[in-house]
């Protein structure tokens, strides 16, 4: 498995992965309508370009030149430069529990630490089985947060942190 850093030319790969992963992973957690709304909100060309411009680093997990997962991370803010945010970490569902998520997370941790981070922070839906994955990787729940994302939808999340 290799890591490929995402450039503007790879946006469609990220979009295709999200379109494949989200409906399956989130089907038992949120409605199909909310899945569609969130995909449109967070994975449109415009949104992904804005994320890249804000300094989000996207990476792809590649196996035999095929993208099988992705992650995105960045410095949380100029005010909190030692905290980095894991914005996204997704793996094709048929490859869950095969090490790809750990591979992506290990890369993000190392890259964040090399950029000066001492803490990695993320949001995860309270009902997402990934909560257990993150706990096994050493993350702990810092607090709960309900975010209004528009159109009558909310994200009901844990904010988890990991000292690195």
Short mmCIF file of C-alpha atoms in Angstrom, two decimals:
data_model
loop_
_atom_site.label_atom_id
_atom_site.label_comp_id
_atom_site.label_asym_id
_atom_site.label_seq_id
_atom_site.Cartn_x
_atom_site.Cartn_y
_atom_site.Cartn_z
CA UNK A 1 0.00 0.00 0.00
CA UNK A 2 1.21 3.51 -0.78
CA UNK A 3 0.15 7.05 0.04
CA UNK A 4 -0.52 9.49 -2.77
CA UNK A 5 -0.88 13.18 -1.96
CA UNK A 6 -4.00 14.60 -3.59
CA UNK A 7 -3.74 17.48 -6.03
CA UNK A 8 -6.52 19.29 -7.88
CA UNK A 9 -6.38 16.63 -10.60
CA UNK A 10 -7.30 13.94 -8.02
CA UNK A 11 -10.51 15.60 -6.79
CA UNK A 12 -12.70 13.30 -8.87
CA UNK A 13 -11.04 10.27 -7.24
CA UNK A 14 -11.91 11.59 -3.78
CA UNK A 15 -15.47 12.30 -4.96
CA UNK A 16 -15.87 8.81 -6.44
CA UNK A 17 -14.63 7.19 -3.25
CA UNK A 18 -16.99 9.28 -1.11
CA UNK A 19 -19.93 8.47 -3.41
CA UNK A 20 -19.14 4.76 -3.02
CA UNK A 21 -18.36 4.73 0.70
CA UNK A 22 -20.90 7.09 2.27
CA UNK A 23 -24.19 5.43 1.21
CA UNK A 24 -23.03 2.10 2.59
CA UNK A 25 -21.30 3.29 5.76
CA UNK A 26 -23.91 5.82 6.84
CA UNK A 27 -27.10 4.03 5.73
CA UNK A 28 -27.84 2.79 9.26
CA UNK A 29 -26.87 6.09 10.92
CA UNK A 30 -28.50 8.90 8.92
CA UNK A 31 -31.15 9.13 6.21
CA UNK A 32 -30.39 8.72 2.52
CA UNK A 33 -31.52 12.34 2.07
CA UNK A 34 -29.01 13.57 4.65
CA UNK A 35 -26.25 11.47 3.07
CA UNK A 36 -26.97 13.07 -0.31
CA UNK A 37 -27.11 16.56 1.24
CA UNK A 38 -23.78 16.09 3.03
CA UNK A 39 -22.05 14.62 -0.02
CA UNK A 40 -23.20 17.60 -2.09
CA UNK A 41 -22.13 19.99 0.68
CA UNK A 42 -18.67 18.56 1.39
CA UNK A 43 -17.59 16.87 -1.83
CA UNK A 44 -18.59 19.24 -4.62
CA UNK A 45 -15.75 20.52 -6.78
CA UNK A 46 -16.11 23.96 -5.22
CA UNK A 47 -16.08 22.62 -1.66
CA UNK A 48 -13.05 20.39 -2.20
CA UNK A 49 -11.14 23.20 -3.90
CA UNK A 50 -11.93 25.49 -0.95
CA UNK A 51 -10.71 22.82 1.46
CA UNK A 52 -7.43 22.49 -0.45
CA UNK A 53 -7.05 26.29 -0.50
CA UNK A 54 -7.57 26.38 3.29
CA UNK A 55 -4.61 24.04 3.69
CA UNK A 56 -6.37 20.72 4.08
CA UNK A 57 -3.98 17.99 2.99
CA UNK A 58 -5.74 15.11 1.26
CA UNK A 59 -4.11 11.72 0.83
CA UNK A 60 -5.17 8.57 -0.98
CA UNK A 61 -4.39 5.02 0.09
CA UNK A 62 -3.34 3.25 -3.11
CA UNK A 63 -3.16 -0.49 -3.68
CA UNK A 64 -1.92 -1.68 -7.08
CA UNK A 65 -2.50 1.85 -8.44
CA UNK A 66 -6.14 1.79 -7.29
CA UNK A 67 -7.43 4.29 -4.70
CA UNK A 68 -9.02 2.36 -1.82
CA UNK A 69 -9.41 5.09 0.80
CA UNK A 70 -8.62 8.68 1.67
CA UNK A 71 -7.99 11.06 4.53
CA UNK A 72 -7.76 14.82 4.98
CA UNK A 73 -6.12 16.78 7.77
CA UNK A 74 -4.90 20.29 8.61
CA UNK A 75 -3.77 22.59 11.37
CA UNK A 76 -6.85 23.42 13.45
CA UNK A 77 -6.19 27.18 13.46
CA UNK A 78 -3.51 29.81 13.80
CA UNK A 79 -4.68 30.30 17.39
CA UNK A 80 -4.18 26.58 18.15
CA UNK A 81 -1.22 25.67 15.90
CA UNK A 82 -0.29 22.55 17.87
CA UNK A 83 -3.67 20.90 17.32
CA UNK A 84 -4.33 19.26 13.98
CA UNK A 85 -7.76 18.12 12.77
CA UNK A 86 -8.44 14.84 11.04
CA UNK A 87 -11.29 16.01 8.80
CA UNK A 88 -11.88 12.81 6.87
CA UNK A 89 -10.83 9.17 6.96
CA UNK A 90 -12.71 6.74 4.74
CA UNK A 91 -11.97 3.29 3.36
CA UNK A 92 -13.95 1.21 0.89
CA UNK A 93 -16.32 -0.88 3.06
CA UNK A 94 -15.22 -4.26 1.71
CA UNK A 95 -11.69 -3.41 2.87
CA UNK A 96 -12.62 -2.47 6.46
CA UNK A 97 -10.58 -4.29 9.11
CA UNK A 98 -7.72 -4.96 6.70
CA UNK A 99 -5.33 -2.25 7.92
CA UNK A 100 -6.08 0.54 5.44
CA UNK A 101 -7.63 2.85 8.04
CA UNK A 102 -4.68 2.30 10.35
CA UNK A 103 -2.29 2.94 7.47
CA UNK A 104 -3.98 6.27 6.68
CA UNK A 105 -4.19 7.28 10.35
CA UNK A 106 -0.52 6.43 10.96
CA UNK A 107 0.45 8.65 8.02
CA UNK A 108 -1.71 11.53 9.30
CA UNK A 109 -0.26 11.22 12.81
CA UNK A 110 3.33 11.23 11.56
CA UNK A 111 2.78 14.07 9.08
CA UNK A 112 0.94 16.17 11.70
CA UNK A 113 3.67 15.60 14.29
CA UNK A 114 6.32 16.54 11.72
CA UNK A 115 4.41 19.79 11.13
CA UNK A 116 4.49 20.64 14.84
CA UNK A 117 1.30 19.06 16.18
CA UNK A 118 1.07 17.61 19.66
CA UNK A 119 -2.63 16.69 19.43
CA UNK A 120 -4.86 15.21 16.75
CA UNK A 121 -8.58 16.03 16.98
CA UNK A 122 -11.59 14.72 15.05
CA UNK A 123 -15.37 14.67 14.94
CA UNK A 124 -17.17 11.34 14.55
CA UNK A 125 -20.88 10.57 14.57
CA UNK A 126 -21.84 9.11 17.96
CA UNK A 127 -23.42 6.08 16.26
CA UNK A 128 -20.56 5.41 13.85
CA UNK A 129 -18.77 2.10 14.51
CA UNK A 130 -15.55 4.02 13.76
CA UNK A 131 -15.77 5.36 17.34
CA UNK A 132 -14.40 1.98 18.47
CA UNK A 133 -11.62 2.12 15.86
CA UNK A 134 -10.52 5.53 17.15
CA UNK A 135 -10.66 4.38 20.79
CA UNK A 136 -8.46 1.39 19.93
CA UNK A 137 -6.01 3.83 18.34
CA UNK A 138 -5.78 5.81 21.58
CA UNK A 139 -8.31 8.59 20.98
CA UNK A 140 -10.57 9.61 23.85
CA UNK A 141 -13.88 11.47 23.83
CA UNK A 142 -13.27 15.08 24.81
CA UNK A 143 -16.85 16.31 24.45
CA UNK A 144 -20.09 15.99 22.48
CA UNK A 145 -21.26 18.44 19.84
CA UNK A 146 -24.42 18.87 17.81
CA UNK A 147 -23.80 20.91 14.65
CA UNK A 148 -26.56 22.40 12.53
CA UNK A 149 -25.44 21.81 8.94
CA UNK A 150 -28.49 23.34 7.29
CA UNK A 151 -31.58 22.02 5.52
CA UNK A 152 -32.92 20.75 8.86
CA UNK A 153 -29.98 18.36 9.38
CA UNK A 154 -27.54 18.09 12.25
CA UNK A 155 -24.33 16.22 12.92
CA UNK A 156 -24.49 14.57 16.37
CA UNK A 157 -20.81 13.95 17.09
CA UNK A 158 -18.16 13.12 19.59
CA UNK A 159 -15.04 15.25 19.46
CA UNK A 160 -12.15 12.92 20.12
CA UNK A 161 -8.50 13.75 20.77
CA UNK A 162 -5.19 11.92 20.65
CA UNK A 163 -1.93 13.25 22.06
CA UNK A 164 0.83 12.67 19.52
#
